[in-house]
Amino acid sequence: MSMWVFGYGSLLWNPGFEVAEQVRGTLPGWARSFCMRSIHHRGSEIEPGLVLALDAAAHAACDGVALRVAPGTEDTTLAYLRERELISSAYLEKMLHVDLSDNRRVEAVTYVIDPDHVQYCGGLPLEEQAQIIAHAHGGRGPNSEYLYNTAQHLTDMGVADPDLDWLSRRVAAILV
């Protein structure tokens, strides 16, 4: 049985594990948004940044990528992902069905936001998101770099995300 991981943010451009297959996929019932305050990777406790998370939304669907983990590396991959994604317990690890672009359906390890966690901040206005992203910096670098990399990889995949496109333009303007 193959292990799959669903990527919708930094996993698109920095999976950090050996990928045997990569297929565009859609996760029904979830929306990608900057709804998690980042106090480690892209911000600090003093000046939190924002990172993408999946927020449950009945009529939404998130386009991203399904990554099939290289056979024999499942245990080390899962340990790596848990260390990376569950650093502050704001994400919940779930096994969710992803519809692949080649008409397969797989169950994938997916990290979604815990709406009851203190780092959850769903519904922030885009301008407020842009101001936070423009100024935050964490252990993995500037928050703006995370935004730009994710937006560019979605564009390269042919995935339209108007909010990320607007945020990219706005943050670039703030940083001029």
mmCIF file of C-alpha atoms in Angstrom:
data_model
loop_
_atom_site.group_PDB
_atom_site.id
_atom_site.type_symbol
_atom_site.label_atom_id
_atom_site.label_comp_id
_atom_site.label_asym_id
_atom_site.label_seq_id
_atom_site.Cartn_x
_atom_site.Cartn_y
_atom_site.Cartn_z
ATOM 1 C CA MET A 1 0.000 0.000 0.000
ATOM 2 C CA SER A 2 1.460 3.344 -1.055
ATOM 3 C CA MET A 3 1.708 6.300 1.299
ATOM 4 C CA TRP A 4 0.560 9.628 -0.137
ATOM 5 C CA VAL A 5 0.931 13.161 1.241
ATOM 6 C CA PHE A 6 -1.200 16.119 0.118
ATOM 7 C CA GLY A 7 0.720 19.350 -0.434
ATOM 8 C CA TYR A 8 -0.936 22.758 -0.713
ATOM 9 C CA GLY A 9 1.707 25.156 0.698
ATOM 10 C CA SER A 10 5.427 24.655 1.258
ATOM 11 C CA LEU A 11 5.172 20.932 0.468
ATOM 12 C CA LEU A 12 4.583 22.027 -3.155
ATOM 13 C CA TRP A 13 8.114 23.394 -3.438
ATOM 14 C CA ASN A 14 9.942 21.852 -0.495
ATOM 15 C CA PRO A 15 8.614 18.394 0.348
ATOM 16 C CA GLY A 16 11.783 17.418 2.222
ATOM 17 C CA PHE A 17 11.352 13.712 1.522
ATOM 18 C CA GLU A 18 11.876 11.333 -1.376
ATOM 19 C CA VAL A 19 8.916 11.503 -3.769
ATOM 20 C CA ALA A 20 8.218 8.551 -6.063
ATOM 21 C CA GLU A 21 5.293 10.179 -7.903
ATOM 22 C CA GLN A 22 3.713 13.619 -7.996
ATOM 23 C CA VAL A 23 0.191 14.198 -9.328
ATOM 24 C CA ARG A 24 -2.021 17.270 -9.205
ATOM 25 C CA GLY A 25 -4.922 16.643 -6.861
ATOM 26 C CA THR A 26 -8.017 18.226 -5.370
ATOM 27 C CA LEU A 27 -9.115 17.950 -1.764
ATOM 28 C CA PRO A 28 -12.870 18.527 -1.451
ATOM 29 C CA GLY A 29 -14.302 20.247 1.620
ATOM 30 C CA TRP A 30 -11.213 22.294 2.463
ATOM 31 C CA ALA A 31 -9.964 25.793 1.592
ATOM 32 C CA ARG A 32 -6.319 26.960 1.533
ATOM 33 C CA SER A 33 -5.792 30.237 3.414
ATOM 34 C CA PHE A 34 -3.330 32.135 5.574
ATOM 35 C CA CYS A 35 -5.212 31.180 8.731
ATOM 36 C CA MET A 36 -2.345 30.073 10.987
ATOM 37 C CA ARG A 37 0.024 32.334 12.890
ATOM 38 C CA SER A 38 3.610 31.126 12.485
ATOM 39 C CA ILE A 39 5.763 31.453 15.596
ATOM 40 C CA HIS A 40 8.596 29.159 14.456
ATOM 41 C CA HIS A 41 9.237 28.782 10.716
ATOM 42 C CA ARG A 42 8.052 32.131 9.260
ATOM 43 C CA GLY A 43 7.638 34.314 12.315
ATOM 44 C CA SER A 44 8.390 34.470 16.021
ATOM 45 C CA GLU A 45 6.395 34.579 19.222
ATOM 46 C CA ILE A 46 7.099 38.323 19.381
ATOM 47 C CA GLU A 47 6.170 38.962 15.734
ATOM 48 C CA PRO A 48 4.186 36.015 14.348
ATOM 49 C CA GLY A 49 4.018 35.471 10.627
ATOM 50 C CA LEU A 50 1.309 33.676 8.680
ATOM 51 C CA VAL A 51 1.389 30.305 6.978
ATOM 52 C CA LEU A 52 -1.129 28.472 4.900
ATOM 53 C CA ALA A 53 -3.421 25.883 6.372
ATOM 54 C CA LEU A 54 -6.514 24.053 5.282
ATOM 55 C CA ASP A 55 -9.707 25.333 6.843
ATOM 56 C CA ALA A 56 -12.809 23.151 6.657
ATOM 57 C CA ALA A 57 -15.299 24.654 4.187
ATOM 58 C CA ALA A 58 -18.255 22.595 3.003
ATOM 59 C CA HIS A 59 -18.464 23.910 -0.571
ATOM 60 C CA ALA A 60 -14.750 24.492 -1.162
ATOM 61 C CA ALA A 61 -12.031 22.383 -2.757
ATOM 62 C CA CYS A 62 -8.283 22.897 -2.520
ATOM 63 C CA ASP A 63 -6.082 22.222 -5.540
ATOM 64 C CA GLY A 64 -2.591 21.028 -4.731
ATOM 65 C CA VAL A 65 -0.348 18.062 -5.303
ATOM 66 C CA ALA A 66 -0.441 14.475 -4.116
ATOM 67 C CA LEU A 67 3.023 13.142 -3.385
ATOM 68 C CA ARG A 68 3.583 9.378 -3.308
ATOM 69 C CA VAL A 69 6.313 8.598 -0.814
ATOM 70 C CA ALA A 70 9.196 6.492 -2.085
ATOM 71 C CA PRO A 71 8.669 2.841 -1.097
ATOM 72 C CA GLY A 72 10.617 1.884 2.003
ATOM 73 C CA THR A 73 10.788 5.462 3.315
ATOM 74 C CA GLU A 74 7.285 5.691 4.766
ATOM 75 C CA ASP A 75 8.279 5.567 8.454
ATOM 76 C CA THR A 76 11.111 8.099 8.142
ATOM 77 C CA THR A 77 8.924 10.366 5.990
ATOM 78 C CA LEU A 78 6.098 10.326 8.508
ATOM 79 C CA ALA A 79 8.522 11.047 11.366
ATOM 80 C CA TYR A 80 10.027 13.927 9.362
ATOM 81 C CA LEU A 81 6.613 15.392 8.514
ATOM 82 C CA ARG A 82 5.427 15.164 12.116
ATOM 83 C CA GLU A 83 8.538 16.981 13.346
ATOM 84 C CA ARG A 84 8.111 19.657 10.661
ATOM 85 C CA GLU A 85 4.343 20.145 10.614
ATOM 86 C CA LEU A 86 3.321 19.391 14.199
ATOM 87 C CA ILE A 87 5.929 21.655 15.825
ATOM 88 C CA SER A 88 3.272 23.606 17.747
ATOM 89 C CA SER A 89 0.191 21.344 17.454
ATOM 90 C CA ALA A 90 -1.725 23.934 15.414
ATOM 91 C CA TYR A 91 -2.048 21.417 12.579
ATOM 92 C CA LEU A 92 -3.979 18.198 12.858
ATOM 93 C CA GLU A 93 -2.774 15.162 10.919
ATOM 94 C CA LYS A 94 -5.609 13.546 8.981
ATOM 95 C CA MET A 95 -5.983 10.854 6.346
ATOM 96 C CA LEU A 96 -8.194 12.446 3.680
ATOM 97 C CA HIS A 97 -9.370 11.425 0.212
ATOM 98 C CA VAL A 98 -7.721 13.348 -2.620
ATOM 99 C CA ASP A 99 -9.034 13.236 -6.193
ATOM 100 C CA LEU A 100 -6.104 13.011 -8.597
ATOM 101 C CA SER A 101 -6.036 14.617 -12.028
ATOM 102 C CA ASP A 102 -5.650 11.159 -13.626
ATOM 103 C CA ASN A 103 -9.006 10.070 -12.104
ATOM 104 C CA ARG A 104 -7.544 8.033 -9.251
ATOM 105 C CA ARG A 105 -8.600 8.684 -5.679
ATOM 106 C CA VAL A 106 -6.055 8.193 -2.914
ATOM 107 C CA GLU A 107 -6.012 8.590 0.820
ATOM 108 C CA ALA A 108 -3.283 11.044 1.801
ATOM 109 C CA VAL A 109 -1.654 12.297 4.969
ATOM 110 C CA THR A 110 -2.898 15.884 5.164
ATOM 111 C CA TYR A 111 -2.173 18.636 7.659
ATOM 112 C CA VAL A 112 -5.198 20.825 8.444
ATOM 113 C CA ILE A 113 -5.661 23.651 10.927
ATOM 114 C CA ASP A 114 -7.075 23.048 14.388
ATOM 115 C CA PRO A 115 -9.664 25.865 14.550
ATOM 116 C CA ASP A 116 -9.555 25.722 18.360
ATOM 117 C CA HIS A 117 -5.794 26.289 18.547
ATOM 118 C CA VAL A 118 -4.465 29.660 19.728
ATOM 119 C CA GLN A 119 -2.531 30.095 16.434
ATOM 120 C CA TYR A 120 -5.712 29.899 14.326
ATOM 121 C CA CYS A 121 -6.608 33.259 12.783
ATOM 122 C CA GLY A 122 -9.090 32.562 9.995
ATOM 123 C CA GLY A 123 -10.871 35.449 8.323
ATOM 124 C CA LEU A 124 -8.159 38.116 8.542
ATOM 125 C CA PRO A 125 -8.630 40.789 5.861
ATOM 126 C CA LEU A 126 -6.172 40.447 2.960
ATOM 127 C CA GLU A 127 -4.533 43.810 3.717
ATOM 128 C CA GLU A 128 -3.822 42.728 7.295
ATOM 129 C CA GLN A 129 -2.389 39.443 5.980
ATOM 130 C CA ALA A 130 -0.133 41.365 3.586
ATOM 131 C CA GLN A 131 1.193 43.637 6.355
ATOM 132 C CA ILE A 132 1.998 40.648 8.586
ATOM 133 C CA ILE A 133 3.636 38.634 5.788
ATOM 134 C CA ALA A 134 5.729 41.611 4.642
ATOM 135 C CA HIS A 135 7.312 42.110 8.057
ATOM 136 C CA ALA A 136 7.593 38.644 9.636
ATOM 137 C CA HIS A 137 10.720 36.506 9.647
ATOM 138 C CA GLY A 138 11.270 33.111 11.279
ATOM 139 C CA GLY A 139 13.670 30.213 11.545
ATOM 140 C CA ARG A 140 13.172 29.234 7.896
ATOM 141 C CA GLY A 141 13.421 32.775 6.547
ATOM 142 C CA PRO A 142 11.187 35.681 5.557
ATOM 143 C CA ASN A 143 7.438 35.130 5.523
ATOM 144 C CA SER A 144 7.349 36.850 2.116
ATOM 145 C CA GLU A 145 9.612 34.131 0.638
ATOM 146 C CA TYR A 146 7.101 31.471 1.735
ATOM 147 C CA LEU A 147 4.278 33.409 0.057
ATOM 148 C CA TYR A 148 6.200 34.012 -3.182
ATOM 149 C CA ASN A 149 7.394 30.399 -3.502
ATOM 150 C CA THR A 150 3.934 28.979 -2.902
ATOM 151 C CA ALA A 151 2.183 31.409 -5.255
ATOM 152 C CA GLN A 152 4.754 30.789 -8.005
ATOM 153 C CA HIS A 153 4.500 27.006 -7.725
ATOM 154 C CA LEU A 154 0.713 27.161 -7.894
ATOM 155 C CA THR A 155 0.979 29.344 -11.008
ATOM 156 C CA ASP A 156 3.497 26.924 -12.537
ATOM 157 C CA MET A 157 1.026 24.089 -11.885
ATOM 158 C CA GLY A 158 -1.778 26.039 -13.550
ATOM 159 C CA VAL A 159 -3.654 26.498 -10.261
ATOM 160 C CA ALA A 160 -5.393 29.845 -9.908
ATOM 161 C CA ASP A 161 -5.379 31.309 -6.402
ATOM 162 C CA PRO A 162 -6.489 34.953 -6.657
ATOM 163 C CA ASP A 163 -5.874 35.659 -2.957
ATOM 164 C CA LEU A 164 -2.256 34.471 -3.107
ATOM 165 C CA ASP A 165 -1.699 36.393 -6.337
ATOM 166 C CA TRP A 166 -3.078 39.591 -4.760
ATOM 167 C CA LEU A 167 -1.025 39.031 -1.601
ATOM 168 C CA SER A 168 2.148 38.516 -3.659
ATOM 169 C CA ARG A 169 1.646 41.821 -5.476
ATOM 170 C CA ARG A 170 0.709 43.687 -2.303
ATOM 171 C CA VAL A 171 3.607 42.335 -0.209
ATOM 172 C CA ALA A 172 6.053 43.189 -3.023
ATOM 173 C CA ALA A 173 4.670 46.746 -3.045
ATOM 174 C CA ILE A 174 5.025 47.061 0.737
ATOM 175 C CA LEU A 175 8.629 45.853 0.595
ATOM 176 C CA VAL A 176 9.724 48.338 -2.110
#
